CSV table of C-alpha atoms in Angstrom, one decimal:
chain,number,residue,atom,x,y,z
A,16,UNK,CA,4.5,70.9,-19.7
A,17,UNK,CA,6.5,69.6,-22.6
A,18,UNK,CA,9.8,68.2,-22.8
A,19,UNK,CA,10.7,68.2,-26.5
A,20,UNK,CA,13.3,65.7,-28.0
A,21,UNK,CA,14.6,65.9,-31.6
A,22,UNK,CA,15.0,62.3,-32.5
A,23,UNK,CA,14.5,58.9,-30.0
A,24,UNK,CA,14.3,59.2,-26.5
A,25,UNK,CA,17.2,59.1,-24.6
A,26,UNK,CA,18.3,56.1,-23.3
A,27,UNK,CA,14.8,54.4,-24.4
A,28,UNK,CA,15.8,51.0,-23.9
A,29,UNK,CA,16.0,51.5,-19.9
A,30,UNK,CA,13.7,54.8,-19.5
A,31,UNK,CA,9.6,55.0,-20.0
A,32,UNK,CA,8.7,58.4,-20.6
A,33,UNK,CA,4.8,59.8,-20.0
A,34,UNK,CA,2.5,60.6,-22.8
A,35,UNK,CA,3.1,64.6,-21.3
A,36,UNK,CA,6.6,64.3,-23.6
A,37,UNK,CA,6.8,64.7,-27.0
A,38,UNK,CA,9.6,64.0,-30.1
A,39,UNK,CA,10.0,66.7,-32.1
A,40,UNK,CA,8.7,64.5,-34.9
A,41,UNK,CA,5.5,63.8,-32.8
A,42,UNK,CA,5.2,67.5,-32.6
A,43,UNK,CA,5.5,68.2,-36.3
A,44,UNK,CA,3.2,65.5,-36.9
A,45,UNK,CA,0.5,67.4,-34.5
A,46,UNK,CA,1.2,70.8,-36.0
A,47,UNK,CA,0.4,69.1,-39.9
A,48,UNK,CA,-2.2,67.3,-38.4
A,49,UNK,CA,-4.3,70.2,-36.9
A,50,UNK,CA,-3.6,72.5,-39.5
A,51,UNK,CA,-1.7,74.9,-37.0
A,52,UNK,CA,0.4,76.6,-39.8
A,53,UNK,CA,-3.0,77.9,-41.3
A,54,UNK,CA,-4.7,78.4,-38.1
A,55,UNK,CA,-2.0,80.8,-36.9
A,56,UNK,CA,-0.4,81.9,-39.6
A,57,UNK,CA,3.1,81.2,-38.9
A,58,UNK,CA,5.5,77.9,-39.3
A,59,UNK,CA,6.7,75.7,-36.9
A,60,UNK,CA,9.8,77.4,-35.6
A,61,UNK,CA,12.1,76.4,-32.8
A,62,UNK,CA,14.7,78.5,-31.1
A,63,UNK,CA,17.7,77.1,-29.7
A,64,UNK,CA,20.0,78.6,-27.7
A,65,UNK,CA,23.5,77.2,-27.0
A,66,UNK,CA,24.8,76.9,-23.0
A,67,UNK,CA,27.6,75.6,-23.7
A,68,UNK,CA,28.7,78.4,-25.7
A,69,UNK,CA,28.9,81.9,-23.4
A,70,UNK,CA,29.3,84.3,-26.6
A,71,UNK,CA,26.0,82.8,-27.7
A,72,UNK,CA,23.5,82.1,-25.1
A,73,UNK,CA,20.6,84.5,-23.9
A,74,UNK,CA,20.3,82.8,-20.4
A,75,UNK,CA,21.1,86.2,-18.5
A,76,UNK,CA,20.6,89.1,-20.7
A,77,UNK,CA,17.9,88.2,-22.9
A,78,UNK,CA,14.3,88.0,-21.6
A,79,UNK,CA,12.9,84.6,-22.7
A,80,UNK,CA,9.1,85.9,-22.0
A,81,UNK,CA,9.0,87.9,-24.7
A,82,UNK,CA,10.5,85.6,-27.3
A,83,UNK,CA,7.6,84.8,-30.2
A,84,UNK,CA,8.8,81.2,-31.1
A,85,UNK,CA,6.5,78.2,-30.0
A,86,UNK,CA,9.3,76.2,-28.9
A,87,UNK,CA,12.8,77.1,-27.1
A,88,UNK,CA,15.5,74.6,-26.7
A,89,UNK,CA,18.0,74.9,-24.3
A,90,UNK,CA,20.8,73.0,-25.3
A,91,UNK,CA,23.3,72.2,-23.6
A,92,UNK,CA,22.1,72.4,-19.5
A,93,UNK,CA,23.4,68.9,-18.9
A,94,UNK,CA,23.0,69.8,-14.8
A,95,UNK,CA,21.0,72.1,-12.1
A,96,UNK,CA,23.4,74.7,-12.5
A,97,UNK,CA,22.4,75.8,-16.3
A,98,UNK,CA,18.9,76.0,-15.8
A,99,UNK,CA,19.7,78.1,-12.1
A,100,UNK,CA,21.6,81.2,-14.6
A,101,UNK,CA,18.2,81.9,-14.9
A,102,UNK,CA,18.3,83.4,-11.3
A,103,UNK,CA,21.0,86.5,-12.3
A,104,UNK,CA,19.2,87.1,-15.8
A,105,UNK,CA,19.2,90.9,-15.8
A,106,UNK,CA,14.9,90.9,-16.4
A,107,UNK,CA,13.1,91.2,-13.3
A,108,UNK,CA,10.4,88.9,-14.7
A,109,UNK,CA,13.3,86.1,-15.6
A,110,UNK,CA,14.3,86.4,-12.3
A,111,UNK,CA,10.8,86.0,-10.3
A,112,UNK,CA,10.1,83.1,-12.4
A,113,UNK,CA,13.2,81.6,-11.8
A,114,UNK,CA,12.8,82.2,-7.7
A,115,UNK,CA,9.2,80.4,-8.3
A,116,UNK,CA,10.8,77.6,-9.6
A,117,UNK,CA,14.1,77.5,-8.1
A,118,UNK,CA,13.3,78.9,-4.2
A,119,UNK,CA,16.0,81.6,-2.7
A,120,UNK,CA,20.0,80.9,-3.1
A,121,UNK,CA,20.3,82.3,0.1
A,122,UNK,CA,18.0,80.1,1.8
A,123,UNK,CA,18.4,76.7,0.8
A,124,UNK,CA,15.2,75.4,2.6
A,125,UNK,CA,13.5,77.1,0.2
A,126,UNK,CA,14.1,75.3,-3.1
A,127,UNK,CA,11.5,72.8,-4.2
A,128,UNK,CA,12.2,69.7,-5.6
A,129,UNK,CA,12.1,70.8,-9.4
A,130,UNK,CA,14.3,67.9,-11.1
A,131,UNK,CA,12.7,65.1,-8.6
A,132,UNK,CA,9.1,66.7,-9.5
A,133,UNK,CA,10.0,66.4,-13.0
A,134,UNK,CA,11.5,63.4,-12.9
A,135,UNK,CA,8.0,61.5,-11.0
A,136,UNK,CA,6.0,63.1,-13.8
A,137,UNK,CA,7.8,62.7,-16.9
A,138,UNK,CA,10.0,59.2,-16.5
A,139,UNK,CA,9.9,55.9,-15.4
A,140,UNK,CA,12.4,52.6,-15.4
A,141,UNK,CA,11.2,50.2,-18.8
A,142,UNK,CA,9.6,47.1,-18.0
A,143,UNK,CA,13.0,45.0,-17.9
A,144,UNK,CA,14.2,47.5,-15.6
A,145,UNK,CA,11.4,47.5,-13.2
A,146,UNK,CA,11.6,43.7,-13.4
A,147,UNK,CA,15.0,44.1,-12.5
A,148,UNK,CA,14.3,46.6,-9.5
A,149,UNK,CA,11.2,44.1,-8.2
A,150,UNK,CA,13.5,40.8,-8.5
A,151,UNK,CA,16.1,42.4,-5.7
A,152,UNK,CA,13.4,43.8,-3.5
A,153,UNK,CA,11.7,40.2,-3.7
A,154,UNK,CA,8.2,41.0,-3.1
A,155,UNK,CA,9.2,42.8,0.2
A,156,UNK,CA,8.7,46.3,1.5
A,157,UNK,CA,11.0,49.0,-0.2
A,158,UNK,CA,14.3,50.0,1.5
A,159,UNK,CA,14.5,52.4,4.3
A,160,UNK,CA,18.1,54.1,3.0
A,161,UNK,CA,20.1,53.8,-0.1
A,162,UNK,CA,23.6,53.9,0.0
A,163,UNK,CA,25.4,55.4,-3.6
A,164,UNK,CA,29.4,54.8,-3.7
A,165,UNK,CA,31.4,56.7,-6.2
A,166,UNK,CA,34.5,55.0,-6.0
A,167,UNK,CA,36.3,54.4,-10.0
A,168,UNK,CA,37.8,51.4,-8.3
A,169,UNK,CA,39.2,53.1,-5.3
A,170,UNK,CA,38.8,51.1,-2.2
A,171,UNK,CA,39.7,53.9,0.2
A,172,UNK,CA,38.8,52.5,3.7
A,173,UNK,CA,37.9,55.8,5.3
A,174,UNK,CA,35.2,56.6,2.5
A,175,UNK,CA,34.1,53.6,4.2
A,176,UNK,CA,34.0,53.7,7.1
A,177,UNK,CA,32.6,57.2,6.7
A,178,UNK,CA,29.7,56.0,5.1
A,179,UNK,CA,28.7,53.5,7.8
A,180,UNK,CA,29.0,56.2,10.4
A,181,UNK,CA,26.6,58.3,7.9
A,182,UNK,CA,24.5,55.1,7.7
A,183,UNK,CA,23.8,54.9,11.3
A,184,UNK,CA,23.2,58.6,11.7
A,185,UNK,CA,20.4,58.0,9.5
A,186,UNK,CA,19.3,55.6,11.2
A,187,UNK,CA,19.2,57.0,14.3
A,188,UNK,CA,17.9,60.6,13.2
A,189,UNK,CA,15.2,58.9,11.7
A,190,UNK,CA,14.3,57.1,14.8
A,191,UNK,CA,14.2,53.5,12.3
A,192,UNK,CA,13.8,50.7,14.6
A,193,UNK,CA,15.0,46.5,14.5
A,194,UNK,CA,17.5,46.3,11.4
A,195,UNK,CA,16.5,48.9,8.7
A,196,UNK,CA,16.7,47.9,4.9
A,197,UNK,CA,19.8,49.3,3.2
A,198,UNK,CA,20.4,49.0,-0.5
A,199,UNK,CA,23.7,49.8,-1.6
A,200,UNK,CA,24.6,51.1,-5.4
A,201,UNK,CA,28.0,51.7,-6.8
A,202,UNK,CA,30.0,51.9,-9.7
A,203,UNK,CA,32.4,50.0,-8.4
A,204,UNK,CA,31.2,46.0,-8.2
A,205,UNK,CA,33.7,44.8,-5.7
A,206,UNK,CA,33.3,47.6,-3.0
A,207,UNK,CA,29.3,46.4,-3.0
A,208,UNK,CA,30.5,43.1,-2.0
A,209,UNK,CA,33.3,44.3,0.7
A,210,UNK,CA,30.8,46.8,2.2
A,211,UNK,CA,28.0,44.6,2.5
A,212,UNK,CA,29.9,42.6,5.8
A,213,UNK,CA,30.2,45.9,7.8
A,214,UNK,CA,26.7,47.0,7.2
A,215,UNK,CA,25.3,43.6,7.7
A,216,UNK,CA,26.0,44.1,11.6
A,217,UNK,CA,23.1,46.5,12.4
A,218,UNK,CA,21.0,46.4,8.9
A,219,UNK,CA,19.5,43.9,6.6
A,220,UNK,CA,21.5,44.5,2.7
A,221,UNK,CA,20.2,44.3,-0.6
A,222,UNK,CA,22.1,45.0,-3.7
A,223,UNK,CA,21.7,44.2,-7.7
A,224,UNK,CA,24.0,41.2,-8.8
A,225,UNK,CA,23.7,41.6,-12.5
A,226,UNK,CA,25.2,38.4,-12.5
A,227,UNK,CA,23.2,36.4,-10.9
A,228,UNK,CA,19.9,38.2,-12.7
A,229,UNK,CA,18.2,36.0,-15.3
A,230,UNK,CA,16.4,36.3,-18.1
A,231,UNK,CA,17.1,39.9,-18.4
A,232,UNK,CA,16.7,41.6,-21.8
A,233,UNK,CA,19.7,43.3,-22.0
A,234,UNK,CA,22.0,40.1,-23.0
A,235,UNK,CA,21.0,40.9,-26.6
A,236,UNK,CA,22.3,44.3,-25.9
A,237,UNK,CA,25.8,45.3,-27.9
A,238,UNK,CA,28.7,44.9,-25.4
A,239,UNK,CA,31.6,47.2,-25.5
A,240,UNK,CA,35.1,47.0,-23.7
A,241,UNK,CA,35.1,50.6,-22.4
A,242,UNK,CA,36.0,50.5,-18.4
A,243,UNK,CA,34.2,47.5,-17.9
A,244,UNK,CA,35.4,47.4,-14.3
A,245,UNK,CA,32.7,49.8,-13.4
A,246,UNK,CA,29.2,48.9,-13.8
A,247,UNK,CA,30.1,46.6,-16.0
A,248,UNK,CA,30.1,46.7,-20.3
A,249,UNK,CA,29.0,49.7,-21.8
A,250,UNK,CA,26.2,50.5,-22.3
A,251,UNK,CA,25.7,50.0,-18.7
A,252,UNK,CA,22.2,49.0,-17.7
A,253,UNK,CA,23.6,48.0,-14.3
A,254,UNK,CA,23.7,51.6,-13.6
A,255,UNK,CA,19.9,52.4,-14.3
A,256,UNK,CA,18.8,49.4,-12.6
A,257,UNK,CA,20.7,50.7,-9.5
A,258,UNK,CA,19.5,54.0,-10.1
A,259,UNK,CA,16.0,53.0,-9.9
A,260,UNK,CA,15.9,50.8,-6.7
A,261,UNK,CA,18.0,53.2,-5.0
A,262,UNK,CA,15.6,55.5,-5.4
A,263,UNK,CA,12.8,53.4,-3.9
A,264,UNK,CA,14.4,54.5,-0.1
A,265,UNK,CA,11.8,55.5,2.1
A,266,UNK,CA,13.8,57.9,4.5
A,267,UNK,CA,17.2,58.9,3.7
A,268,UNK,CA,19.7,58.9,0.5
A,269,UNK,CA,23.4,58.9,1.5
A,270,UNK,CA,26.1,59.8,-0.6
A,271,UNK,CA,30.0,58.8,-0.2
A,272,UNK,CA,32.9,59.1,-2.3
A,273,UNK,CA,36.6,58.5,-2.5
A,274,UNK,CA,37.3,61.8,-3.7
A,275,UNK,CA,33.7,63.8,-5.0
A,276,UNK,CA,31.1,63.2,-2.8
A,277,UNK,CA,27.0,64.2,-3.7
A,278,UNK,CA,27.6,63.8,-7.3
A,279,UNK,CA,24.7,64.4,-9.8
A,280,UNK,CA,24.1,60.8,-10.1
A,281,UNK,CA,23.4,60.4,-6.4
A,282,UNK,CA,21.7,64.0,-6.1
A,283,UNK,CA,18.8,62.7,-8.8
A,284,UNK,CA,18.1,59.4,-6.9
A,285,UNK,CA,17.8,61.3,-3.8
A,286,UNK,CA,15.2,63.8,-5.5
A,287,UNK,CA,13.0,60.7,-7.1
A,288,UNK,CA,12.9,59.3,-3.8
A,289,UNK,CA,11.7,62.3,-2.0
A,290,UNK,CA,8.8,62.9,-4.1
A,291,UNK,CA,8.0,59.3,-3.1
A,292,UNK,CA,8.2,59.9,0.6
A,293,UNK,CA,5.5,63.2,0.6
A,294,UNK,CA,3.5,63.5,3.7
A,295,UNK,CA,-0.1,64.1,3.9
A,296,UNK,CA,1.7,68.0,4.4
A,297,UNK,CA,3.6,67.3,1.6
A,298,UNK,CA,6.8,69.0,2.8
A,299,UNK,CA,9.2,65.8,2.4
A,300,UNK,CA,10.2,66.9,5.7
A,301,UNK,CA,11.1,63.4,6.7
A,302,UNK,CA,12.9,62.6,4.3
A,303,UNK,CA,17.0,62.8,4.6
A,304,UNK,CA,19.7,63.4,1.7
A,305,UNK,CA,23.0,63.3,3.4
A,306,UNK,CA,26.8,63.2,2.5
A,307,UNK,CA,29.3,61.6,3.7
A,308,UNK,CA,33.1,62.9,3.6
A,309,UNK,CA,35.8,61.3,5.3
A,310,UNK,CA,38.6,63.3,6.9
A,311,UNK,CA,40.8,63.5,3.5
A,312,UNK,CA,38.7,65.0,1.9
A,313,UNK,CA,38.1,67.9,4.5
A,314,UNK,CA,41.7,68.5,5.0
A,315,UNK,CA,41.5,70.9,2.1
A,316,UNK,CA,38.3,72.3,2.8
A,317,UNK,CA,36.5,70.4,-0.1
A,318,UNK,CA,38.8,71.8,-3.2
A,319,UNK,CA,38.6,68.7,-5.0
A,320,UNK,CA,34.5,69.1,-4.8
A,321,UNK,CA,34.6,70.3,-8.6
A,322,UNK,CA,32.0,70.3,-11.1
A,323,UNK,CA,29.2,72.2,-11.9
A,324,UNK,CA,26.6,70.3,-11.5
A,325,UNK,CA,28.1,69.2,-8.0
A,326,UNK,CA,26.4,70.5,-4.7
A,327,UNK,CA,29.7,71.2,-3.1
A,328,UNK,CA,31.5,73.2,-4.8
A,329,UNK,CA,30.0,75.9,-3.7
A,330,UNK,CA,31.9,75.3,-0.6
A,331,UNK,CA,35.5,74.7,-1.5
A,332,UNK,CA,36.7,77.8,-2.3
A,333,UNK,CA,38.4,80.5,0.9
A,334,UNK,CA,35.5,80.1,2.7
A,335,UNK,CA,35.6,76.5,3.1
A,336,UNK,CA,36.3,74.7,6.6
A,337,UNK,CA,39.9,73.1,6.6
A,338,UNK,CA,41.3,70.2,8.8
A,339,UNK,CA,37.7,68.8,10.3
A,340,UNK,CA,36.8,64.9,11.2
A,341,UNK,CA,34.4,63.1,9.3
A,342,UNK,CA,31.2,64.2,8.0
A,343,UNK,CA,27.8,63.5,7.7
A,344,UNK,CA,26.3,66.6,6.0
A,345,UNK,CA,22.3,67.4,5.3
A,346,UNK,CA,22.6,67.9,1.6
A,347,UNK,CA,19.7,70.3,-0.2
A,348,UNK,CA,17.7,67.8,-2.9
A,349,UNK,CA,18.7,70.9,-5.6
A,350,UNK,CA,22.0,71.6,-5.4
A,351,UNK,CA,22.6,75.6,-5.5
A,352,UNK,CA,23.6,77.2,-8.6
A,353,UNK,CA,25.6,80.4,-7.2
A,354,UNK,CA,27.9,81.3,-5.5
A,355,UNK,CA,26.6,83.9,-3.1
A,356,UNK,CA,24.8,82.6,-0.9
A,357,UNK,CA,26.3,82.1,2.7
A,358,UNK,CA,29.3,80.5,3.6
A,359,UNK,CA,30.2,79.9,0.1
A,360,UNK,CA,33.0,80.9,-1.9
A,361,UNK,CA,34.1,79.8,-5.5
A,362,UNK,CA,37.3,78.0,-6.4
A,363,UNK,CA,39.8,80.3,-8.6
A,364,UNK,CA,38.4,78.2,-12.4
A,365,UNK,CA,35.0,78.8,-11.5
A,366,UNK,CA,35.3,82.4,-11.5
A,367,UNK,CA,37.3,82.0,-14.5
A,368,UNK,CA,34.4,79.9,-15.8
A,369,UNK,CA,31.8,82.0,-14.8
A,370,UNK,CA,33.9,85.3,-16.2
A,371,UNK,CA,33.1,83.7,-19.7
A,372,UNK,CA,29.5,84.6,-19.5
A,373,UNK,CA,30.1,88.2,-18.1
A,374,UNK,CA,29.9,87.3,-14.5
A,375,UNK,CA,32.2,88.6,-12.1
A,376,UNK,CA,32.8,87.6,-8.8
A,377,UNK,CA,34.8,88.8,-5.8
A,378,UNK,CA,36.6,86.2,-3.9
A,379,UNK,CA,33.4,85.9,-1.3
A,380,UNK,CA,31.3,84.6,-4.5
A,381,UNK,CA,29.0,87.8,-4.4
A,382,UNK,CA,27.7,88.8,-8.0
A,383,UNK,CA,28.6,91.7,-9.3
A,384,UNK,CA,25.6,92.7,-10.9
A,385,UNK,CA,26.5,96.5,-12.5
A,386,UNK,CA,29.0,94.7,-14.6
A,387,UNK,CA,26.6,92.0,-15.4
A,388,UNK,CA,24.7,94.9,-16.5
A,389,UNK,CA,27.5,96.2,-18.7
A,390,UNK,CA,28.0,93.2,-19.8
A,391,UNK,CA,24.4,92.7,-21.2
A,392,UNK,CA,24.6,96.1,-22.7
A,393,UNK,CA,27.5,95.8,-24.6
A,394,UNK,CA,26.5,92.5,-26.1
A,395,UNK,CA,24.2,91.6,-29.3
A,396,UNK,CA,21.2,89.2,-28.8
A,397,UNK,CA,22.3,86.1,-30.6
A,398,UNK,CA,18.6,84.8,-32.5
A,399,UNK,CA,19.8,80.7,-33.6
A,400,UNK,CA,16.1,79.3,-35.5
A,401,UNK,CA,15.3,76.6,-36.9
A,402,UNK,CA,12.3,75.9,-39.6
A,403,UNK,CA,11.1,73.0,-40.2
A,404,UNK,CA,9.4,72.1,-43.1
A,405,UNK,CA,5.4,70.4,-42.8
């Protein structure tokens, strides 16, 4: 496996990335090197193809298999949900792969844990993180669940008490005796410190206090003014050292929300921490992602669950369940990518979105595929290459 960047690494001041990954300078470097341009008699040629743009990708009607260029970048699959397109793609052999790596839509206990998978093999926290992550756990044993809040300031007392409901279902389902050890991330300081009272009563608390962490090697770091209310000043380390200890929980990952509950952010530190928790059968069976959604929220039946790369969306459209008490929902480690699987519907702008790349839906969610067809017919194969000069 290779994961290809063009320039630095992402985020390399808080990220370690494995020796599997290479820069696309690295790679050019390797190609001069071992003479690959005379050995195969071709240049080093990338092809990129564009997400983002629907008149110009080839992620459903072009088969990728039989493309001749070394390298393909897919630019623009900022969540689960691009890389799942590869599910409808109109080539049979698209589609297998893409049920190898992604399981069945229709049966959700079927999906691996790619992105959690990938995440164990390819990346890491940096040193200063990891010191970071150790100085809160304080030489003891991991926590048992990790609590993410995605608040932007809200301090919505249902979400709450929601989540401490969703806490102690945990708990209980996963049979965790004395007080368990809770960590609890958020982007919003202040609810950390409000919340940690309540919890306090039946579990032991830990939580990152940038403030009080010395000798960290972000201080040098260039501070800007932008929302500084939530994790603190950009850029915000705060938010990777959180996202690395909540992902050291050893049995469940609970996400709550004021208003968008299971977002990406939460969905990733629950797949890292599953591939932590494999069994000797290595099924992760006992390992727990759950959400937690106050009544509010359900009073709509999820419509304001929005986002692509959001688990439950999938669920807010006429299908959804209107008017219910609070939740505390198993939530699958990949989030689904389509929206025709059972009991789920999409909202009216994601069949407008989805329209864009010659998908059309009923108002179940069930893919028309003889239009996709169509669709793929009537349409050129955009070829985007780049060459790059040895």
């Amino acid at each position: 496996m290779v994961v290809c960047f063009r320039g630095k690494y992402p985020f390399g001041d808080y990220i370690s990335y494995s020796n599997y990954t290479f820069t696309m300078n690295e790679i050019k470097h390797l190609w001069r090197e071992n003479g690959c341009e005379t050995k195969y008699g071709r240049q080093l040629v990338m092809r990129t193809d564009d997400f983002e743009k629907p008149a110009q990708t080839n992620v459903l009607c072009s088969n990728w298999k039989e493309w001749k260029q070394p390298i393909i970048w897919f630019q623009g699959t900022t969540d689960a949900v691009a890389a799942q397109f590869f599910l409808k793609n109109v080539h049979s052999q698209m589609r297998n792969a893409a049920f190898d790596l992604f399981g069945d839509p229709q049966v959700l206990g079927s999906q691996p844990n790619v992105f959690g998978e990938i995440m164990r093999v390819l990346v890491s926290p940096s040193k200063d993180v990891e010191a970071a992550v150790n100085w809160v756990i304080g030489g003891g044993e991991n926590p048992d669940i990790s609590l993410h809040m995605r608040m932007l300031m809200n301090r919505s007392i249902r979400a709450v008490q929601a989540a401490l409901h969703c806490i102690k279902k945990a708990i209980e389902s996963q049979h965790l005796m004395s007080r368990p050890k809770v960590v609890v991330v958020s982007d919003t300081p202040t609810l950390v410190e409000s919340i940690v009272p309540n919890i306090s009563e039946f579990a032991q608390v830990i939580y990152f206090d940038y403030k009080k962490f010395k000798g960290n090697a972000f201080e040098d770091l260039p501070k800007k003014d932008f929302r500084v209310k939530d994790w603190g000043p950009a850029p915000r380390w705060v938010a990777f050292v959180d996202f690395f200890l909540a992902s050291r929980a050893k049995y469940a990952v609970v996400s709550g929300a004021h208003r968008r509950v299971g977002t990406t952010y939460a969905q990733l530190i629950a797949a890292l921490a599953a591939t932590r928790n494999l069994g000797e059968n290595s099924t992760g069976s006992s390992f727990s992602f759950l959400s937690s959604f106050q009544s509010n929220i359900l009073t709509e039946g999820l419509k304001n669950q929005i986002g692509w790369g959001h688990v439950w969306n999938r669920y807010a459209g006429q299908l959804s369940c209107h008017n219910q008490t609070n939740q505390c929902a198993f939530t699958p480690i990949l989030p689904p990518g389509w929206w025709d699987g059972l009991m789920q519907s999409p909202i009216p702008k994601d069949i407008n979105r989805l329209a864009a790349y010659g998908i059309t839906l009923s108002v179940l969610g069930t893919v028309d595929f003889d239009s996709l067809q169509n669709h793929c017919s009537s349409r050129k194969n955009v070829e985007r290459t780049i060459t790059f000069n040895l």
